[in-house]
């Protein structure tokens, strides 16, 4: 079986090709799956995509017409896939239900510490042999309050690190995580979390109920010197409202590994292009904002687990089996997803 994989990063390619070696041939492409590139997959029963691929109804129709039966997405998120359209087309959709939560949690902490201690500004200065400390003062995190929205595997890993720092812990989620409670986390309404937390981190899935959960009202409720970190999904934050908040001189720092409109920019070299996204352009002008390109998951451990799960999804599909990663199985959409 020959498989075509879209959106394969250079560092990811050897992991993907090694995992499938001796089983199936993989055609690894660095282009992302969308309506323009979908015709490339004609004749491939199995297509693998990344989280920034566009798998809307029109793209799925093109793939189905070309003979694709399985989409094996190499990510946990699946907000980019029209599951109902896939079901109507008789396709199967698999994802990676989990991988190293430490990869994302540790990176979220890297963002938090970097903006708190002005690491990027300091590094730029010292490269120019400017060793002044003016404007580089941060704060101890010990004794301050971390607010964690979403306390699943990643949120729990973040919480354990916060506990190690000696922070007070506030959480918000649909269900309490008893392991977080054991660490001293107190679950509160999210309005209280926004108002009391010194460090706010997002580890929620992007669904209708969480879209722009950090909106103008949430930002207004935050402390003027709060730190906001988002390493989950860009759509959780109203970026225009965030820019207005920063323009008002509020928030000590913001660390973003994701962005609402990232699909047009992230994973590409846009250094020679004119960026036509005014919101992103304004966001990048703030000295206390650190933006990275959706790399929180990008460790050897996590990528290895993602690839292994993708291989399992392919093998189970070919053997007419299902597993916990399958969102749609041969046109059958779980009732809970409808």
mmCIF file of C-alpha atoms in Angstrom:
data_model
loop_
_atom_site.group_PDB
_atom_site.id
_atom_site.type_symbol
_atom_site.label_atom_id
_atom_site.label_comp_id
_atom_site.label_asym_id
_atom_site.label_seq_id
_atom_site.Cartn_x
_atom_site.Cartn_y
_atom_site.Cartn_z
ATOM 1 C CA UNK A 1 0.000 0.000 0.000
ATOM 2 C CA UNK A 2 1.292 3.466 -0.909
ATOM 3 C CA UNK A 3 0.298 6.321 1.366
ATOM 4 C CA UNK A 4 0.550 10.055 0.681
ATOM 5 C CA UNK A 5 1.289 12.269 3.680
ATOM 6 C CA UNK A 6 0.747 16.021 3.510
ATOM 7 C CA UNK A 7 2.343 18.730 5.652
ATOM 8 C CA UNK A 8 5.339 16.620 6.660
ATOM 9 C CA UNK A 9 8.018 18.662 8.426
ATOM 10 C CA UNK A 10 11.656 17.979 7.551
ATOM 11 C CA UNK A 11 12.432 16.719 11.063
ATOM 12 C CA UNK A 12 9.299 14.569 11.048
ATOM 13 C CA UNK A 13 9.975 12.827 7.747
ATOM 14 C CA UNK A 14 12.540 10.227 8.947
ATOM 15 C CA UNK A 15 10.248 9.199 11.829
ATOM 16 C CA UNK A 16 7.327 8.713 9.454
ATOM 17 C CA UNK A 17 9.267 6.821 6.815
ATOM 18 C CA UNK A 18 11.047 4.596 9.349
ATOM 19 C CA UNK A 19 7.754 3.671 11.056
ATOM 20 C CA UNK A 20 6.194 2.544 7.787
ATOM 21 C CA UNK A 21 9.350 0.864 6.434
ATOM 22 C CA UNK A 22 8.724 -2.771 5.524
ATOM 23 C CA UNK A 23 4.964 -2.237 5.711
ATOM 24 C CA UNK A 24 3.924 0.478 3.294
ATOM 25 C CA UNK A 25 5.498 3.111 1.071
ATOM 26 C CA UNK A 26 5.029 6.714 2.157
ATOM 27 C CA UNK A 27 5.126 9.660 -0.190
ATOM 28 C CA UNK A 28 5.964 12.560 2.131
ATOM 29 C CA UNK A 29 4.993 16.039 0.942
ATOM 30 C CA UNK A 30 5.755 19.364 2.615
ATOM 31 C CA UNK A 31 2.661 21.000 1.085
ATOM 32 C CA UNK A 32 -0.494 21.105 3.168
ATOM 33 C CA UNK A 33 -3.722 19.434 2.217
ATOM 34 C CA UNK A 34 -6.311 21.872 0.865
ATOM 35 C CA UNK A 35 -8.553 22.312 -2.152
ATOM 36 C CA UNK A 36 -5.571 23.141 -4.379
ATOM 37 C CA UNK A 37 -3.429 20.168 -3.344
ATOM 38 C CA UNK A 38 -6.170 17.554 -2.845
ATOM 39 C CA UNK A 39 -5.947 16.333 -6.489
ATOM 40 C CA UNK A 40 -2.408 15.099 -5.723
ATOM 41 C CA UNK A 41 -4.006 12.337 -3.625
ATOM 42 C CA UNK A 42 -5.914 10.814 -6.549
ATOM 43 C CA UNK A 43 -5.360 7.068 -6.538
ATOM 44 C CA UNK A 44 -4.286 6.897 -2.878
ATOM 45 C CA UNK A 45 -6.600 4.942 -0.594
ATOM 46 C CA UNK A 46 -4.900 6.359 2.502
ATOM 47 C CA UNK A 47 -4.051 10.018 3.032
ATOM 48 C CA UNK A 48 -2.305 11.430 6.088
ATOM 49 C CA UNK A 49 -2.764 15.073 7.010
ATOM 50 C CA UNK A 50 -1.502 17.531 9.614
ATOM 51 C CA UNK A 51 -3.592 19.748 11.851
ATOM 52 C CA UNK A 52 -3.264 22.761 9.538
ATOM 53 C CA UNK A 53 -4.698 20.890 6.580
ATOM 54 C CA UNK A 54 -8.102 21.934 5.239
ATOM 55 C CA UNK A 55 -10.459 18.968 5.282
ATOM 56 C CA UNK A 56 -13.695 20.752 4.623
ATOM 57 C CA UNK A 57 -16.530 19.165 2.658
ATOM 58 C CA UNK A 58 -15.190 20.216 -0.755
ATOM 59 C CA UNK A 59 -11.721 18.809 -0.072
ATOM 60 C CA UNK A 60 -13.186 15.552 1.239
ATOM 61 C CA UNK A 61 -15.346 15.243 -1.874
ATOM 62 C CA UNK A 62 -12.240 15.611 -4.064
ATOM 63 C CA UNK A 63 -10.403 12.977 -2.034
ATOM 64 C CA UNK A 64 -13.325 10.553 -2.068
ATOM 65 C CA UNK A 65 -13.723 10.965 -5.828
ATOM 66 C CA UNK A 66 -10.045 10.066 -6.199
ATOM 67 C CA UNK A 67 -10.444 6.854 -4.216
ATOM 68 C CA UNK A 68 -9.386 7.892 -0.716
ATOM 69 C CA UNK A 69 -10.970 5.776 2.011
ATOM 70 C CA UNK A 70 -8.995 6.808 5.123
ATOM 71 C CA UNK A 71 -7.736 10.136 6.417
ATOM 72 C CA UNK A 72 -5.102 9.530 9.093
ATOM 73 C CA UNK A 73 -4.556 12.886 10.755
ATOM 74 C CA UNK A 74 -1.306 13.263 12.674
ATOM 75 C CA UNK A 75 -2.716 15.367 15.508
ATOM 76 C CA UNK A 76 -5.121 15.280 18.403
ATOM 77 C CA UNK A 77 -7.223 18.189 17.188
ATOM 78 C CA UNK A 78 -9.711 17.633 14.392
ATOM 79 C CA UNK A 79 -11.514 20.982 14.177
ATOM 80 C CA UNK A 80 -10.262 21.232 10.571
ATOM 81 C CA UNK A 81 -12.241 18.154 9.457
ATOM 82 C CA UNK A 82 -15.911 18.078 8.445
ATOM 83 C CA UNK A 83 -16.774 14.771 10.116
ATOM 84 C CA UNK A 84 -20.361 14.672 8.908
ATOM 85 C CA UNK A 85 -19.268 15.184 5.309
ATOM 86 C CA UNK A 86 -16.736 12.376 5.741
ATOM 87 C CA UNK A 87 -19.444 10.097 7.101
ATOM 88 C CA UNK A 88 -21.756 10.907 4.200
ATOM 89 C CA UNK A 89 -18.931 10.040 1.792
ATOM 90 C CA UNK A 90 -18.330 6.686 3.486
ATOM 91 C CA UNK A 91 -14.810 7.627 4.547
ATOM 92 C CA UNK A 92 -12.907 6.783 7.727
ATOM 93 C CA UNK A 93 -11.214 9.461 9.802
ATOM 94 C CA UNK A 94 -8.504 8.693 12.351
ATOM 95 C CA UNK A 95 -6.525 10.975 14.596
ATOM 96 C CA UNK A 96 -3.992 10.654 17.417
ATOM 97 C CA UNK A 97 -6.047 10.719 20.600
ATOM 98 C CA UNK A 98 -3.048 11.349 22.831
ATOM 99 C CA UNK A 99 0.721 11.751 22.844
ATOM 100 C CA UNK A 100 3.275 13.060 25.325
ATOM 101 C CA UNK A 101 1.448 15.692 27.400
ATOM 102 C CA UNK A 102 4.808 16.769 28.791
ATOM 103 C CA UNK A 103 5.903 18.109 25.412
ATOM 104 C CA UNK A 104 3.134 20.713 25.346
ATOM 105 C CA UNK A 105 3.098 21.419 29.093
ATOM 106 C CA UNK A 106 6.855 21.987 29.210
ATOM 107 C CA UNK A 107 6.701 24.287 26.191
ATOM 108 C CA UNK A 108 3.849 26.259 27.750
ATOM 109 C CA UNK A 109 6.103 26.767 30.749
ATOM 110 C CA UNK A 110 8.958 27.806 28.447
ATOM 111 C CA UNK A 111 6.701 30.536 27.040
ATOM 112 C CA UNK A 112 5.559 31.620 30.499
ATOM 113 C CA UNK A 113 9.098 31.857 31.856
ATOM 114 C CA UNK A 114 10.408 33.577 28.742
ATOM 115 C CA UNK A 115 7.863 36.400 28.879
ATOM 116 C CA UNK A 116 8.064 36.709 32.662
ATOM 117 C CA UNK A 117 11.860 37.049 32.698
ATOM 118 C CA UNK A 118 12.121 38.936 29.362
ATOM 119 C CA UNK A 119 14.389 36.253 27.909
ATOM 120 C CA UNK A 120 13.941 37.215 24.245
ATOM 121 C CA UNK A 121 14.664 40.889 24.892
ATOM 122 C CA UNK A 122 17.698 39.966 26.982
ATOM 123 C CA UNK A 123 19.048 37.611 24.306
ATOM 124 C CA UNK A 124 18.709 40.260 21.602
ATOM 125 C CA UNK A 125 20.555 42.754 23.770
ATOM 126 C CA UNK A 126 23.456 40.535 24.717
ATOM 127 C CA UNK A 127 23.988 39.536 21.085
ATOM 128 C CA UNK A 128 24.742 43.224 20.577
ATOM 129 C CA UNK A 129 26.951 43.277 23.699
ATOM 130 C CA UNK A 130 24.359 45.339 25.594
ATOM 131 C CA UNK A 131 24.410 43.913 29.097
ATOM 132 C CA UNK A 132 22.132 46.392 30.867
ATOM 133 C CA UNK A 133 19.270 45.108 33.032
ATOM 134 C CA UNK A 134 16.913 48.007 32.331
ATOM 135 C CA UNK A 135 13.424 46.717 31.533
ATOM 136 C CA UNK A 136 14.269 43.089 32.275
ATOM 137 C CA UNK A 137 12.790 42.755 35.757
ATOM 138 C CA UNK A 138 10.494 39.747 36.213
ATOM 139 C CA UNK A 139 8.643 38.259 39.181
ATOM 140 C CA UNK A 140 8.991 35.204 41.374
ATOM 141 C CA UNK A 141 6.238 32.721 40.569
ATOM 142 C CA UNK A 142 6.405 31.014 43.947
ATOM 143 C CA UNK A 143 3.389 32.046 46.006
ATOM 144 C CA UNK A 144 1.538 33.450 43.006
ATOM 145 C CA UNK A 145 -1.508 31.867 41.398
ATOM 146 C CA UNK A 146 -1.634 29.717 38.257
ATOM 147 C CA UNK A 147 -5.006 29.413 36.522
ATOM 148 C CA UNK A 148 -5.349 26.328 34.332
ATOM 149 C CA UNK A 149 -8.254 26.139 31.893
ATOM 150 C CA UNK A 150 -8.497 22.518 30.832
ATOM 151 C CA UNK A 151 -7.090 19.963 33.254
ATOM 152 C CA UNK A 152 -6.775 16.872 31.095
ATOM 153 C CA UNK A 153 -3.420 15.194 30.498
ATOM 154 C CA UNK A 154 -1.642 18.357 29.365
ATOM 155 C CA UNK A 155 -3.282 20.603 31.931
ATOM 156 C CA UNK A 156 -2.378 18.117 34.652
ATOM 157 C CA UNK A 157 1.261 18.040 33.500
ATOM 158 C CA UNK A 158 1.343 21.846 33.570
ATOM 159 C CA UNK A 159 -0.226 21.811 37.034
ATOM 160 C CA UNK A 160 2.424 19.444 38.383
ATOM 161 C CA UNK A 161 5.136 21.837 37.257
ATOM 162 C CA UNK A 162 3.260 24.791 38.788
ATOM 163 C CA UNK A 163 3.007 22.837 42.034
ATOM 164 C CA UNK A 164 6.754 22.328 41.896
ATOM 165 C CA UNK A 165 7.208 26.097 41.626
ATOM 166 C CA UNK A 166 5.157 26.489 44.799
ATOM 167 C CA UNK A 167 2.227 28.243 43.145
ATOM 168 C CA UNK A 168 -1.387 28.411 44.252
ATOM 169 C CA UNK A 169 -3.568 26.464 41.822
ATOM 170 C CA UNK A 170 -6.929 27.366 40.315
ATOM 171 C CA UNK A 171 -8.623 25.189 37.680
ATOM 172 C CA UNK A 172 -11.613 25.257 35.387
ATOM 173 C CA UNK A 173 -12.987 22.324 33.421
ATOM 174 C CA UNK A 174 -16.221 20.434 32.863
ATOM 175 C CA UNK A 175 -15.012 17.726 35.255
ATOM 176 C CA UNK A 176 -12.492 17.911 38.064
ATOM 177 C CA UNK A 177 -9.260 15.958 37.727
ATOM 178 C CA UNK A 178 -8.711 14.239 41.098
ATOM 179 C CA UNK A 179 -4.935 14.204 40.545
ATOM 180 C CA UNK A 180 -4.969 17.990 40.234
ATOM 181 C CA UNK A 181 -7.115 18.262 43.354
ATOM 182 C CA UNK A 182 -4.521 16.170 45.209
ATOM 183 C CA UNK A 183 -1.928 18.774 44.226
ATOM 184 C CA UNK A 184 -4.036 21.461 45.875
ATOM 185 C CA UNK A 185 -5.959 22.768 42.860
ATOM 186 C CA UNK A 186 -9.218 24.536 43.619
ATOM 187 C CA UNK A 187 -11.825 24.425 40.854
ATOM 188 C CA UNK A 188 -13.622 27.742 40.445
ATOM 189 C CA UNK A 189 -15.871 29.472 37.891
ATOM 190 C CA UNK A 190 -13.768 30.700 35.009
ATOM 191 C CA UNK A 191 -14.689 34.327 35.761
ATOM 192 C CA UNK A 192 -12.999 33.974 39.142
ATOM 193 C CA UNK A 193 -9.997 32.261 37.589
ATOM 194 C CA UNK A 194 -9.531 35.113 35.114
ATOM 195 C CA UNK A 195 -9.779 37.670 37.919
ATOM 196 C CA UNK A 196 -7.437 36.008 40.429
ATOM 197 C CA UNK A 197 -4.742 34.189 38.438
ATOM 198 C CA UNK A 198 -1.313 35.721 37.884
ATOM 199 C CA UNK A 199 -0.541 33.173 35.171
ATOM 200 C CA UNK A 200 -3.326 31.857 32.925
ATOM 201 C CA UNK A 201 -2.729 28.906 30.611
ATOM 202 C CA UNK A 202 -5.105 27.311 28.089
ATOM 203 C CA UNK A 203 -5.292 23.554 27.522
ATOM 204 C CA UNK A 204 -8.788 23.178 26.079
ATOM 205 C CA UNK A 205 -10.039 21.628 22.838
ATOM 206 C CA UNK A 206 -11.491 24.022 20.285
ATOM 207 C CA UNK A 207 -15.241 23.390 20.146
ATOM 208 C CA UNK A 208 -18.220 25.720 19.872
ATOM 209 C CA UNK A 209 -18.376 26.167 23.637
ATOM 210 C CA UNK A 210 -14.713 27.136 23.985
ATOM 211 C CA UNK A 211 -14.239 29.270 20.869
ATOM 212 C CA UNK A 212 -12.868 32.651 21.977
ATOM 213 C CA UNK A 213 -13.285 31.716 25.622
ATOM 214 C CA UNK A 214 -10.686 34.414 26.233
ATOM 215 C CA UNK A 215 -12.734 37.290 24.883
ATOM 216 C CA UNK A 216 -12.837 41.008 25.670
ATOM 217 C CA UNK A 217 -14.739 40.389 28.904
ATOM 218 C CA UNK A 218 -12.271 37.753 30.083
ATOM 219 C CA UNK A 219 -9.325 39.980 29.254
ATOM 220 C CA UNK A 220 -10.927 42.908 31.083
ATOM 221 C CA UNK A 221 -11.322 40.715 34.168
ATOM 222 C CA UNK A 222 -7.639 39.749 34.242
ATOM 223 C CA UNK A 223 -5.087 41.485 36.423
ATOM 224 C CA UNK A 224 -3.194 44.235 34.655
ATOM 225 C CA UNK A 225 0.049 42.347 35.288
ATOM 226 C CA UNK A 226 -1.212 38.853 34.427
ATOM 227 C CA UNK A 227 0.598 36.503 32.039
ATOM 228 C CA UNK A 228 -1.433 34.671 29.380
ATOM 229 C CA UNK A 229 -0.175 31.524 27.620
ATOM 230 C CA UNK A 230 -1.931 29.628 24.839
ATOM 231 C CA UNK A 231 -0.330 26.442 23.517
ATOM 232 C CA UNK A 232 -3.607 24.726 22.616
ATOM 233 C CA UNK A 233 -5.718 26.212 19.789
ATOM 234 C CA UNK A 234 -5.619 29.723 18.370
ATOM 235 C CA UNK A 235 -9.401 30.012 18.266
ATOM 236 C CA UNK A 236 -9.573 29.987 22.065
ATOM 237 C CA UNK A 237 -8.451 33.630 22.113
ATOM 238 C CA UNK A 238 -10.103 36.659 20.538
ATOM 239 C CA UNK A 239 -6.889 38.040 19.091
ATOM 240 C CA UNK A 240 -8.272 41.459 18.183
ATOM 241 C CA UNK A 241 -9.463 41.918 21.774
ATOM 242 C CA UNK A 242 -6.039 40.779 22.966
ATOM 243 C CA UNK A 243 -4.326 43.397 20.802
ATOM 244 C CA UNK A 244 -6.585 46.114 22.218
ATOM 245 C CA UNK A 245 -5.757 44.937 25.737
ATOM 246 C CA UNK A 246 -2.031 45.115 25.019
ATOM 247 C CA UNK A 247 -2.396 48.540 23.423
ATOM 248 C CA UNK A 248 -3.959 49.713 26.676
ATOM 249 C CA UNK A 249 -0.736 48.756 28.436
ATOM 250 C CA UNK A 250 -2.195 45.768 30.240
ATOM 251 C CA UNK A 251 -0.740 42.255 30.800
ATOM 252 C CA UNK A 252 2.851 41.606 31.800
ATOM 253 C CA UNK A 253 3.363 39.131 28.982
ATOM 254 C CA UNK A 254 1.676 36.884 26.445
ATOM 255 C CA UNK A 255 3.061 33.625 25.060
ATOM 256 C CA UNK A 256 1.295 32.211 22.012
ATOM 257 C CA UNK A 257 2.197 29.017 20.188
ATOM 258 C CA UNK A 258 -1.041 29.149 18.209
ATOM 259 C CA UNK A 259 -3.024 31.807 16.364
ATOM 260 C CA UNK A 260 -6.582 31.993 15.044
ATOM 261 C CA UNK A 261 -5.526 32.360 11.402
ATOM 262 C CA UNK A 262 -2.289 30.379 11.670
ATOM 263 C CA UNK A 263 -2.993 28.085 8.715
ATOM 264 C CA UNK A 264 -1.998 30.886 6.334
ATOM 265 C CA UNK A 265 1.347 31.467 8.023
ATOM 266 C CA UNK A 266 2.598 28.787 10.367
ATOM 267 C CA UNK A 267 5.093 26.244 8.982
ATOM 268 C CA UNK A 268 5.878 28.566 6.041
ATOM 269 C CA UNK A 269 8.723 31.008 5.396
ATOM 270 C CA UNK A 270 6.993 34.371 5.035
ATOM 271 C CA UNK A 271 10.102 36.444 5.697
ATOM 272 C CA UNK A 272 10.127 37.934 2.184
ATOM 273 C CA UNK A 273 6.360 38.424 1.941
ATOM 274 C CA UNK A 274 4.127 41.315 2.876
ATOM 275 C CA UNK A 275 1.963 40.021 5.726
ATOM 276 C CA UNK A 276 -1.625 41.007 4.982
ATOM 277 C CA UNK A 277 -2.944 40.077 8.426
ATOM 278 C CA UNK A 278 -3.099 43.356 10.341
ATOM 279 C CA UNK A 279 -3.982 41.641 13.620
ATOM 280 C CA UNK A 280 -0.964 39.342 13.516
ATOM 281 C CA UNK A 281 1.287 42.185 12.394
ATOM 282 C CA UNK A 282 0.178 44.357 15.330
ATOM 283 C CA UNK A 283 0.552 41.463 17.740
ATOM 284 C CA UNK A 284 4.173 41.001 16.716
ATOM 285 C CA UNK A 285 5.026 44.628 17.536
ATOM 286 C CA UNK A 286 4.632 44.213 21.304
ATOM 287 C CA UNK A 287 7.859 43.609 23.209
ATOM 288 C CA UNK A 288 6.031 41.560 25.860
ATOM 289 C CA UNK A 289 4.512 39.126 23.343
ATOM 290 C CA UNK A 290 6.266 35.944 22.243
ATOM 291 C CA UNK A 291 4.795 34.089 19.255
ATOM 292 C CA UNK A 292 6.028 30.665 18.169
ATOM 293 C CA UNK A 293 4.788 28.568 15.259
ATOM 294 C CA UNK A 294 2.766 25.705 16.783
ATOM 295 C CA UNK A 295 5.827 23.839 17.957
ATOM 296 C CA UNK A 296 4.770 22.867 21.491
ATOM 297 C CA UNK A 297 4.199 19.245 20.443
ATOM 298 C CA UNK A 298 7.436 19.053 18.465
ATOM 299 C CA UNK A 299 9.691 16.766 20.516
ATOM 300 C CA UNK A 300 11.269 13.451 19.537
ATOM 301 C CA UNK A 301 9.051 11.678 22.059
ATOM 302 C CA UNK A 302 5.760 13.230 20.967
ATOM 303 C CA UNK A 303 6.415 12.954 17.222
ATOM 304 C CA UNK A 304 7.428 9.326 17.673
ATOM 305 C CA UNK A 305 4.170 8.577 19.489
ATOM 306 C CA UNK A 306 2.141 10.464 16.878
ATOM 307 C CA UNK A 307 3.719 8.442 14.095
ATOM 308 C CA UNK A 308 3.185 5.148 15.946
ATOM 309 C CA UNK A 309 -0.503 5.958 16.446
ATOM 310 C CA UNK A 310 -0.812 6.889 12.768
ATOM 311 C CA UNK A 311 0.671 3.530 11.751
ATOM 312 C CA UNK A 312 -1.787 1.755 14.061
ATOM 313 C CA UNK A 313 -4.688 3.653 12.497
ATOM 314 C CA UNK A 314 -3.579 2.581 9.027
ATOM 315 C CA UNK A 315 -3.090 -1.061 10.005
ATOM 316 C CA UNK A 316 -6.454 -1.234 11.771
ATOM 317 C CA UNK A 317 -8.183 0.300 8.779
ATOM 318 C CA UNK A 318 -6.662 -2.258 6.411
ATOM 319 C CA UNK A 319 -7.591 -5.094 8.805
ATOM 320 C CA UNK A 320 -11.168 -3.780 9.109
ATOM 321 C CA UNK A 321 -10.665 -3.034 12.814
ATOM 322 C CA UNK A 322 -11.503 0.094 14.752
ATOM 323 C CA UNK A 323 -9.806 1.748 17.707
ATOM 324 C CA UNK A 324 -10.157 4.721 20.063
ATOM 325 C CA UNK A 325 -8.528 7.033 17.534
ATOM 326 C CA UNK A 326 -11.247 6.596 14.922
ATOM 327 C CA UNK A 327 -13.652 9.523 14.647
ATOM 328 C CA UNK A 328 -15.471 8.072 11.646
ATOM 329 C CA UNK A 329 -15.316 4.413 10.632
ATOM 330 C CA UNK A 330 -16.367 3.633 7.063
ATOM 331 C CA UNK A 331 -19.059 6.252 7.094
ATOM 332 C CA UNK A 332 -20.233 5.554 10.626
ATOM 333 C CA UNK A 333 -20.085 8.672 12.782
ATOM 334 C CA UNK A 334 -20.439 8.122 16.535
ATOM 335 C CA UNK A 335 -23.798 9.420 17.706
ATOM 336 C CA UNK A 336 -22.111 11.685 20.254
ATOM 337 C CA UNK A 337 -20.335 13.507 17.430
ATOM 338 C CA UNK A 338 -23.484 14.379 15.510
#
